[in-house]
């Protein structure tokens, strides 16, 4: 962590990008990871091509990432890994039950695959994990909306991830339909989403990442839920590398204007949905 930055115990409910005093690297304790995840933020300008209603990024704006200082990124990651592997980071910053390093995750404050430096950033992660004896022992995760997975250069990086214990979390919050997606505030094309998912799963272990919640006091309708379950069943047949579904609810407050309209879905409703998805033959990891 940066010299002189105050020690702050990490919490599941707080994924602050500045918790280590860095620009590109931030540690979090993650429900889905079940331990410490080192985040790589290639969008420090808070810009994304989507605007999900539940997004926790403050001052989110439409757009792409700025140029990345790759030397600074590598220095920050090396320092963070040193603190975790050789220092007292776990003892000082992490609750006892979560003191394990699970992954390095490309996530951050926008869509990481929009960065032209995405491939170079993966090379840095691979190099530093090798230096600390962690390559192949912990996961490298890409959390993505999948919008850039038509680009050969992005698919090449995803393919490299697949060779080094990589995992891709592909955001699908509702069954994609042609037209405007309210939850993600973008125009979607169903056929394109399917193509991108298949392309990703052919190159790297892929999970669907789905957030469910109440909007304006109402849960997703039965029509919406049935469409989502049918979509999962369809994907299972078409995407051989699809591992399952990461199903989660609201754990941290949205920073978007719609925040007052959102509420966590009841635990029993989430469990019932997880069972319906499991019945399609896919593993479900539920985080409520």
CSV table of N, CA and C in Angstrom, one decimal, residues 108-241:
chain,number,residue,atom,x,y,z
A,108,UNK,N,-12.8,-2.7,-11.7
A,108,UNK,CA,-12.6,-1.3,-11.7
A,108,UNK,C,-13.9,-0.5,-11.9
A,109,UNK,N,-13.7,0.7,-12.5
A,109,UNK,CA,-14.8,1.7,-12.6
A,109,UNK,C,-15.4,1.8,-14.0
A,110,UNK,N,-15.2,0.8,-14.8
A,110,UNK,CA,-15.7,0.8,-16.2
A,110,UNK,C,-15.4,-0.5,-16.9
A,111,UNK,N,-15.7,-0.6,-18.1
A,111,UNK,CA,-15.5,-1.8,-18.9
A,111,UNK,C,-14.0,-2.0,-19.2
A,112,UNK,N,-13.3,-3.0,-18.6
A,112,UNK,CA,-11.9,-3.1,-18.8
A,112,UNK,C,-11.4,-3.4,-20.2
A,113,UNK,N,-12.3,-4.1,-21.0
A,113,UNK,CA,-11.9,-4.5,-22.3
A,113,UNK,C,-11.9,-3.3,-23.3
A,114,UNK,N,-12.4,-2.2,-22.9
A,114,UNK,CA,-12.3,-1.0,-23.7
A,114,UNK,C,-11.0,-0.4,-23.8
A,115,UNK,N,-10.1,-0.7,-22.8
A,115,UNK,CA,-8.8,-0.2,-22.8
A,115,UNK,C,-7.9,-0.8,-23.8
A,116,UNK,N,-7.2,0.1,-24.6
A,116,UNK,CA,-6.2,-0.5,-25.6
A,116,UNK,C,-5.1,-1.2,-24.9
A,117,UNK,N,-4.9,-0.9,-23.6
A,117,UNK,CA,-3.8,-1.5,-22.9
A,117,UNK,C,-4.2,-2.8,-22.2
A,118,UNK,N,-5.4,-3.3,-22.4
A,118,UNK,CA,-5.9,-4.4,-21.7
A,118,UNK,C,-4.9,-5.6,-21.8
A,119,UNK,N,-4.4,-5.9,-23.1
A,119,UNK,CA,-3.5,-7.0,-23.3
A,119,UNK,C,-2.2,-6.8,-22.6
A,120,UNK,N,-1.6,-5.6,-22.6
A,120,UNK,CA,-0.4,-5.3,-21.9
A,120,UNK,C,-0.6,-5.4,-20.4
A,121,UNK,N,-1.8,-5.0,-19.9
A,121,UNK,CA,-2.0,-5.2,-18.5
A,121,UNK,C,-2.1,-6.6,-18.1
A,122,UNK,N,-2.6,-7.5,-18.9
A,122,UNK,CA,-2.6,-8.9,-18.6
A,122,UNK,C,-1.2,-9.4,-18.5
A,123,UNK,N,-0.3,-9.0,-19.4
A,123,UNK,CA,1.1,-9.4,-19.4
A,123,UNK,C,1.7,-9.0,-18.1
A,124,UNK,N,1.4,-7.9,-17.6
A,124,UNK,CA,1.9,-7.4,-16.3
A,124,UNK,C,1.5,-8.3,-15.2
A,125,UNK,N,0.2,-8.6,-15.2
A,125,UNK,CA,-0.4,-9.5,-14.1
A,125,UNK,C,0.3,-10.9,-14.2
A,126,UNK,N,0.5,-11.4,-15.4
A,126,UNK,CA,1.1,-12.7,-15.6
A,126,UNK,C,2.5,-12.7,-15.1
A,127,UNK,N,3.3,-11.6,-15.4
A,127,UNK,CA,4.7,-11.5,-15.0
A,127,UNK,C,4.8,-11.4,-13.5
A,128,UNK,N,4.0,-10.6,-12.9
A,128,UNK,CA,4.1,-10.4,-11.4
A,128,UNK,C,3.6,-11.6,-10.6
A,129,UNK,N,2.6,-12.3,-11.1
A,129,UNK,CA,2.2,-13.5,-10.4
A,129,UNK,C,3.3,-14.6,-10.5
A,130,UNK,N,4.0,-14.6,-11.7
A,130,UNK,CA,5.1,-15.5,-11.8
A,130,UNK,C,6.2,-15.2,-10.9
A,131,UNK,N,6.5,-13.9,-10.7
A,131,UNK,CA,7.6,-13.5,-9.8
A,131,UNK,C,7.3,-13.8,-8.4
A,132,UNK,N,6.0,-13.8,-8.0
A,132,UNK,CA,5.7,-14.1,-6.6
A,132,UNK,C,5.3,-15.6,-6.4
A,133,UNK,N,5.5,-16.4,-7.4
A,133,UNK,CA,5.2,-17.8,-7.3
A,133,UNK,C,3.7,-18.1,-7.2
A,134,UNK,N,2.9,-17.3,-7.8
A,134,UNK,CA,1.4,-17.4,-7.7
A,134,UNK,C,0.7,-17.8,-9.1
A,135,UNK,N,1.5,-17.7,-10.2
A,135,UNK,CA,0.9,-18.0,-11.5
A,135,UNK,C,0.3,-19.4,-11.5
A,136,UNK,N,-0.9,-19.6,-11.9
A,136,UNK,CA,-1.6,-20.9,-11.9
A,136,UNK,C,-2.1,-21.3,-10.6
A,137,UNK,N,-1.8,-20.6,-9.5
A,137,UNK,CA,-2.2,-21.0,-8.2
A,137,UNK,C,-3.4,-20.1,-7.7
A,138,UNK,N,-3.6,-18.9,-8.3
A,138,UNK,CA,-4.7,-18.1,-8.0
A,138,UNK,C,-5.3,-17.7,-9.4
A,139,UNK,N,-6.6,-17.4,-9.4
A,139,UNK,CA,-7.3,-17.1,-10.6
A,139,UNK,C,-7.0,-15.6,-11.1
A,140,UNK,N,-7.1,-15.5,-12.4
A,140,UNK,CA,-7.1,-14.2,-13.0
A,140,UNK,C,-8.5,-14.0,-13.6
A,141,UNK,N,-9.2,-13.0,-13.1
A,141,UNK,CA,-10.6,-12.9,-13.5
A,141,UNK,C,-10.9,-11.6,-14.3
A,142,UNK,N,-11.7,-11.7,-15.3
A,142,UNK,CA,-12.1,-10.6,-16.1
A,142,UNK,C,-13.6,-10.4,-15.9
A,143,UNK,N,-14.0,-9.3,-15.3
A,143,UNK,CA,-15.4,-9.0,-15.1
A,143,UNK,C,-15.9,-8.0,-16.2
A,144,UNK,N,-16.8,-8.4,-17.1
A,144,UNK,CA,-17.0,-7.7,-18.3
A,144,UNK,C,-18.5,-7.7,-18.7
A,145,UNK,N,-18.9,-6.7,-19.4
A,145,UNK,CA,-20.2,-6.7,-19.9
A,145,UNK,C,-20.3,-7.3,-21.3
A,146,UNK,N,-19.1,-7.8,-21.8
A,146,UNK,CA,-19.1,-8.6,-23.0
A,146,UNK,C,-19.2,-7.8,-24.3
A,147,UNK,N,-19.3,-6.4,-24.2
A,147,UNK,CA,-19.6,-5.6,-25.4
A,147,UNK,C,-18.5,-5.6,-26.4
A,148,UNK,N,-17.3,-5.8,-25.9
A,148,UNK,CA,-16.1,-5.7,-26.8
A,148,UNK,C,-15.6,-7.1,-27.3
A,149,UNK,N,-16.4,-8.1,-27.1
A,149,UNK,CA,-15.9,-9.5,-27.4
A,149,UNK,C,-16.1,-9.9,-28.9
A,150,UNK,N,-16.4,-8.9,-29.7
A,150,UNK,CA,-16.3,-9.1,-31.1
A,150,UNK,C,-15.0,-8.7,-31.7
A,151,UNK,N,-14.1,-8.1,-30.9
A,151,UNK,CA,-12.8,-7.6,-31.4
A,151,UNK,C,-11.8,-8.8,-31.3
A,152,UNK,N,-11.1,-9.1,-32.4
A,152,UNK,CA,-10.1,-10.1,-32.4
A,152,UNK,C,-9.0,-9.9,-31.3
A,153,UNK,N,-8.6,-8.6,-31.1
A,153,UNK,CA,-7.5,-8.4,-30.2
A,153,UNK,C,-8.0,-8.7,-28.7
A,154,UNK,N,-9.3,-8.4,-28.5
A,154,UNK,CA,-9.8,-8.7,-27.1
A,154,UNK,C,-9.9,-10.2,-26.9
A,155,UNK,N,-10.4,-10.9,-27.9
A,155,UNK,CA,-10.6,-12.4,-27.9
A,155,UNK,C,-9.2,-13.0,-27.7
A,156,UNK,N,-8.2,-12.5,-28.3
A,156,UNK,CA,-6.8,-13.0,-28.1
A,156,UNK,C,-6.4,-12.9,-26.7
A,157,UNK,N,-6.7,-11.8,-26.0
A,157,UNK,CA,-6.3,-11.7,-24.6
A,157,UNK,C,-7.1,-12.6,-23.7
A,158,UNK,N,-8.4,-12.8,-24.1
A,158,UNK,CA,-9.3,-13.8,-23.3
A,158,UNK,C,-8.7,-15.2,-23.5
A,159,UNK,N,-8.2,-15.5,-24.7
A,159,UNK,CA,-7.6,-16.8,-25.0
A,159,UNK,C,-6.4,-17.0,-24.1
A,160,UNK,N,-5.6,-16.0,-24.0
A,160,UNK,CA,-4.4,-16.1,-23.1
A,160,UNK,C,-4.8,-16.3,-21.7
A,161,UNK,N,-5.8,-15.6,-21.2
A,161,UNK,CA,-6.3,-15.8,-19.9
A,161,UNK,C,-6.7,-17.3,-19.6
A,162,UNK,N,-7.3,-17.8,-20.6
A,162,UNK,CA,-7.7,-19.2,-20.5
A,162,UNK,C,-6.6,-20.2,-20.3
A,163,UNK,N,-5.4,-19.8,-20.7
A,163,UNK,CA,-4.2,-20.6,-20.6
A,163,UNK,C,-3.5,-20.5,-19.2
A,164,UNK,N,-3.9,-19.5,-18.4
A,164,UNK,CA,-3.2,-19.2,-17.2
A,164,UNK,C,-4.2,-19.1,-16.0
A,165,UNK,N,-5.1,-20.0,-16.0
A,165,UNK,CA,-6.1,-20.1,-14.9
A,165,UNK,C,-7.0,-18.9,-14.8
A,166,UNK,N,-7.4,-18.5,-16.0
A,166,UNK,CA,-8.3,-17.3,-16.1
A,166,UNK,C,-9.7,-17.7,-16.1
A,167,UNK,N,-10.5,-16.7,-15.7
A,167,UNK,CA,-12.0,-16.9,-15.6
A,167,UNK,C,-12.7,-15.6,-16.0
A,168,UNK,N,-13.7,-15.8,-16.8
A,168,UNK,CA,-14.4,-14.6,-17.3
A,168,UNK,C,-15.8,-14.6,-16.7
A,169,UNK,N,-16.2,-13.4,-16.1
A,169,UNK,CA,-17.5,-13.2,-15.6
A,169,UNK,C,-18.3,-12.3,-16.5
A,170,UNK,N,-19.2,-12.8,-17.2
A,170,UNK,CA,-20.0,-12.1,-18.3
A,170,UNK,C,-21.3,-11.6,-17.7
A,171,UNK,N,-21.5,-10.3,-17.7
A,171,UNK,CA,-22.7,-9.7,-17.1
A,171,UNK,C,-23.9,-10.0,-18.0
A,172,UNK,N,-24.9,-10.7,-17.5
A,172,UNK,CA,-26.2,-10.9,-18.1
A,172,UNK,C,-27.2,-10.7,-17.0
A,173,UNK,N,-27.8,-9.6,-16.8
A,173,UNK,CA,-28.7,-9.3,-15.7
A,173,UNK,C,-30.1,-9.7,-16.0
A,174,UNK,N,-30.5,-9.7,-17.2
A,174,UNK,CA,-31.8,-10.2,-17.6
A,174,UNK,C,-31.6,-10.9,-19.0
A,175,UNK,N,-32.6,-11.7,-19.4
A,175,UNK,CA,-32.5,-12.3,-20.7
A,175,UNK,C,-32.4,-11.2,-21.8
A,176,UNK,N,-31.3,-11.2,-22.6
A,176,UNK,CA,-31.2,-10.1,-23.6
A,176,UNK,C,-32.3,-10.2,-24.6
A,177,UNK,N,-32.9,-9.0,-24.9
A,177,UNK,CA,-33.8,-8.8,-26.0
A,177,UNK,C,-33.3,-7.7,-26.9
A,178,UNK,N,-33.7,-7.7,-28.1
A,178,UNK,CA,-33.4,-6.6,-29.0
A,178,UNK,C,-34.0,-5.3,-28.5
A,179,UNK,N,-33.2,-4.3,-28.3
A,179,UNK,CA,-33.8,-3.1,-27.8
A,179,UNK,C,-33.1,-2.6,-26.6
A,180,UNK,N,-33.8,-1.6,-25.9
A,180,UNK,CA,-33.2,-1.0,-24.8
A,180,UNK,C,-33.3,-1.8,-23.5
A,181,UNK,N,-32.2,-2.0,-22.8
A,181,UNK,CA,-32.2,-2.8,-21.6
A,181,UNK,C,-32.2,-1.8,-20.4
A,182,UNK,N,-33.3,-1.8,-19.7
A,182,UNK,CA,-33.4,-0.8,-18.6
A,182,UNK,C,-32.4,-1.0,-17.5
A,183,UNK,N,-32.1,-2.2,-17.1
A,183,UNK,CA,-31.2,-2.4,-16.0
A,183,UNK,C,-29.8,-1.9,-16.3
A,184,UNK,N,-29.4,-2.1,-17.6
A,184,UNK,CA,-28.0,-1.7,-17.9
A,184,UNK,C,-28.0,-0.4,-18.7
A,185,UNK,N,-29.1,0.2,-19.1
A,185,UNK,CA,-29.2,1.5,-19.8
A,185,UNK,C,-28.4,1.5,-21.1
A,186,UNK,N,-28.6,0.4,-21.9
A,186,UNK,CA,-27.9,0.3,-23.2
A,186,UNK,C,-28.9,-0.4,-24.2
A,187,UNK,N,-28.6,-0.2,-25.4
A,187,UNK,CA,-29.2,-1.0,-26.5
A,187,UNK,C,-28.5,-2.4,-26.6
A,188,UNK,N,-29.3,-3.4,-26.6
A,188,UNK,CA,-28.7,-4.8,-26.7
A,188,UNK,C,-29.3,-5.5,-28.0
A,189,UNK,N,-28.5,-6.4,-28.5
A,189,UNK,CA,-28.9,-7.2,-29.6
A,189,UNK,C,-28.7,-8.7,-29.1
A,190,UNK,N,-29.8,-9.4,-29.0
A,190,UNK,CA,-29.7,-10.8,-28.4
A,190,UNK,C,-28.7,-11.7,-29.1
A,191,UNK,N,-28.7,-11.7,-30.5
A,191,UNK,CA,-27.8,-12.5,-31.2
A,191,UNK,C,-26.4,-12.2,-30.9
A,192,UNK,N,-26.1,-10.9,-30.8
A,192,UNK,CA,-24.7,-10.5,-30.5
A,192,UNK,C,-24.3,-10.9,-29.2
A,193,UNK,N,-25.1,-10.8,-28.2
A,193,UNK,CA,-24.8,-11.3,-26.8
A,193,UNK,C,-24.5,-12.8,-26.8
A,194,UNK,N,-25.3,-13.5,-27.5
A,194,UNK,CA,-25.0,-15.0,-27.6
A,194,UNK,C,-23.7,-15.3,-28.3
A,195,UNK,N,-23.4,-14.6,-29.4
A,195,UNK,CA,-22.1,-14.8,-30.1
A,195,UNK,C,-21.0,-14.5,-29.2
A,196,UNK,N,-21.1,-13.4,-28.5
A,196,UNK,CA,-20.0,-13.0,-27.6
A,196,UNK,C,-19.8,-14.0,-26.5
A,197,UNK,N,-20.8,-14.5,-26.0
A,197,UNK,CA,-20.7,-15.5,-24.9
A,197,UNK,C,-20.1,-16.8,-25.4
A,198,UNK,N,-20.5,-17.2,-26.6
A,198,UNK,CA,-19.9,-18.4,-27.1
A,198,UNK,C,-18.5,-18.2,-27.4
A,199,UNK,N,-18.1,-17.1,-28.0
A,199,UNK,CA,-16.7,-16.8,-28.3
A,199,UNK,C,-15.9,-16.8,-27.0
A,200,UNK,N,-16.4,-16.2,-26.0
A,200,UNK,CA,-15.6,-16.1,-24.7
A,200,UNK,C,-15.5,-17.5,-24.1
A,201,UNK,N,-16.6,-18.3,-24.1
A,201,UNK,CA,-16.5,-19.6,-23.5
A,201,UNK,C,-15.6,-20.6,-24.2
A,202,UNK,N,-15.4,-20.4,-25.5
A,202,UNK,CA,-14.5,-21.2,-26.3
A,202,UNK,C,-13.1,-21.0,-25.9
A,203,UNK,N,-12.8,-19.9,-25.3
A,203,UNK,CA,-11.4,-19.5,-25.0
A,203,UNK,C,-11.0,-19.5,-23.6
A,204,UNK,N,-12.0,-19.4,-22.7
A,204,UNK,CA,-11.8,-19.2,-21.3
A,204,UNK,C,-13.0,-19.7,-20.5
A,205,UNK,N,-12.7,-20.2,-19.3
A,205,UNK,CA,-13.9,-20.6,-18.4
A,205,UNK,C,-14.7,-19.4,-18.2
A,206,UNK,N,-16.0,-19.5,-18.4
A,206,UNK,CA,-16.9,-18.4,-18.4
A,206,UNK,C,-18.1,-18.6,-17.5
A,207,UNK,N,-18.4,-17.6,-16.7
A,207,UNK,CA,-19.6,-17.6,-15.8
A,207,UNK,C,-20.5,-16.5,-16.2
A,208,UNK,N,-21.8,-16.7,-16.1
A,208,UNK,CA,-22.7,-15.6,-16.2
A,208,UNK,C,-22.7,-14.9,-14.9
A,209,UNK,N,-22.8,-13.5,-14.9
A,209,UNK,CA,-22.9,-12.8,-13.7
A,209,UNK,C,-24.2,-12.0,-13.7
A,210,UNK,N,-25.1,-12.3,-12.7
A,210,UNK,CA,-26.4,-11.8,-12.8
A,210,UNK,C,-26.8,-11.1,-11.4
A,211,UNK,N,-27.3,-9.9,-11.5
A,211,UNK,CA,-27.7,-9.1,-10.3
A,211,UNK,C,-29.2,-9.0,-10.4
A,212,UNK,N,-29.9,-9.4,-9.3
A,212,UNK,CA,-31.3,-9.3,-9.2
A,212,UNK,C,-31.7,-8.4,-8.0
A,213,UNK,N,-32.8,-7.7,-8.2
A,213,UNK,CA,-33.1,-6.7,-7.2
A,213,UNK,C,-34.6,-6.2,-7.4
A,214,UNK,N,-35.1,-5.6,-6.5
A,214,UNK,CA,-36.4,-4.9,-6.6
A,214,UNK,C,-36.2,-3.5,-7.3
A,215,UNK,N,-37.1,-3.2,-8.2
A,215,UNK,CA,-37.1,-1.8,-8.8
A,215,UNK,C,-38.5,-1.2,-8.6
A,216,UNK,N,-38.5,-0.1,-8.0
A,216,UNK,CA,-39.8,0.6,-7.7
A,216,UNK,C,-40.8,-0.3,-6.9
A,217,UNK,N,-40.2,-1.1,-6.0
A,217,UNK,CA,-41.0,-2.0,-5.1
A,217,UNK,C,-41.4,-3.3,-5.8
A,218,UNK,N,-41.0,-3.6,-7.0
A,218,UNK,CA,-41.4,-4.8,-7.6
A,218,UNK,C,-40.2,-5.6,-8.0
A,219,UNK,N,-40.3,-6.9,-7.8
A,219,UNK,CA,-39.3,-7.9,-8.3
A,219,UNK,C,-39.4,-8.1,-9.8
A,220,UNK,N,-38.5,-8.7,-10.4
A,220,UNK,CA,-38.6,-9.1,-11.8
A,220,UNK,C,-39.9,-10.0,-11.9
A,221,UNK,N,-40.6,-9.7,-13.0
A,221,UNK,CA,-41.9,-10.5,-13.2
A,221,UNK,C,-41.6,-11.9,-13.5
A,222,UNK,N,-42.6,-12.8,-13.4
A,222,UNK,CA,-42.5,-14.2,-13.8
A,222,UNK,C,-42.1,-14.3,-15.3
A,223,UNK,N,-42.6,-13.4,-16.1
A,223,UNK,CA,-42.3,-13.5,-17.5
A,223,UNK,C,-40.8,-13.2,-17.7
A,224,UNK,N,-40.2,-12.2,-17.0
A,224,UNK,CA,-38.8,-11.9,-17.0
A,224,UNK,C,-37.9,-13.1,-16.5
A,225,UNK,N,-38.4,-13.6,-15.4
A,225,UNK,CA,-37.6,-14.7,-14.8
A,225,UNK,C,-37.6,-15.9,-15.7
A,226,UNK,N,-38.8,-16.3,-16.2
A,226,UNK,CA,-38.9,-17.5,-17.1
A,226,UNK,C,-38.0,-17.3,-18.3
A,227,UNK,N,-38.0,-16.0,-18.9
A,227,UNK,CA,-37.2,-15.8,-20.0
A,227,UNK,C,-35.7,-15.9,-19.7
A,228,UNK,N,-35.3,-15.5,-18.5
A,228,UNK,CA,-33.9,-15.6,-18.1
A,228,UNK,C,-33.5,-17.1,-17.9
A,229,UNK,N,-34.4,-17.9,-17.3
A,229,UNK,CA,-34.1,-19.3,-17.1
A,229,UNK,C,-34.0,-20.0,-18.4
A,230,UNK,N,-34.9,-19.7,-19.4
A,230,UNK,CA,-34.8,-20.3,-20.7
A,230,UNK,C,-33.6,-19.9,-21.4
A,231,UNK,N,-33.1,-18.6,-21.2
A,231,UNK,CA,-31.9,-18.2,-21.9
A,231,UNK,C,-30.7,-19.0,-21.4
A,232,UNK,N,-30.7,-19.2,-20.1
A,232,UNK,CA,-29.6,-20.0,-19.5
A,232,UNK,C,-29.6,-21.4,-20.0
A,233,UNK,N,-30.7,-22.0,-20.2
A,233,UNK,CA,-30.8,-23.3,-20.8
A,233,UNK,C,-30.3,-23.3,-22.2
A,234,UNK,N,-30.7,-22.3,-23.0
A,234,UNK,CA,-30.2,-22.2,-24.3
A,234,UNK,C,-28.7,-22.1,-24.4
A,235,UNK,N,-28.1,-21.3,-23.5
A,235,UNK,CA,-26.7,-21.1,-23.5
A,235,UNK,C,-26.0,-22.4,-23.2
A,236,UNK,N,-26.5,-23.1,-22.2
A,236,UNK,CA,-25.8,-24.3,-21.8
A,236,UNK,C,-25.6,-25.3,-23.0
A,237,UNK,N,-26.6,-25.3,-23.9
A,237,UNK,CA,-26.4,-26.1,-25.1
A,237,UNK,C,-25.4,-25.6,-26.1
A,238,UNK,N,-25.3,-24.3,-26.2
A,238,UNK,CA,-24.5,-23.6,-27.2
A,238,UNK,C,-23.1,-23.2,-26.8
A,239,UNK,N,-22.8,-23.0,-25.5
A,239,UNK,CA,-21.6,-22.5,-25.0
A,239,UNK,C,-20.9,-23.6,-24.1
A,240,UNK,N,-20.0,-24.4,-24.7
A,240,UNK,CA,-19.5,-25.5,-24.0
A,240,UNK,C,-18.6,-25.1,-22.8
A,241,UNK,N,-18.1,-23.9,-22.8
A,241,UNK,CA,-17.2,-23.5,-21.7
A,241,UNK,C,-17.9,-22.8,-20.6
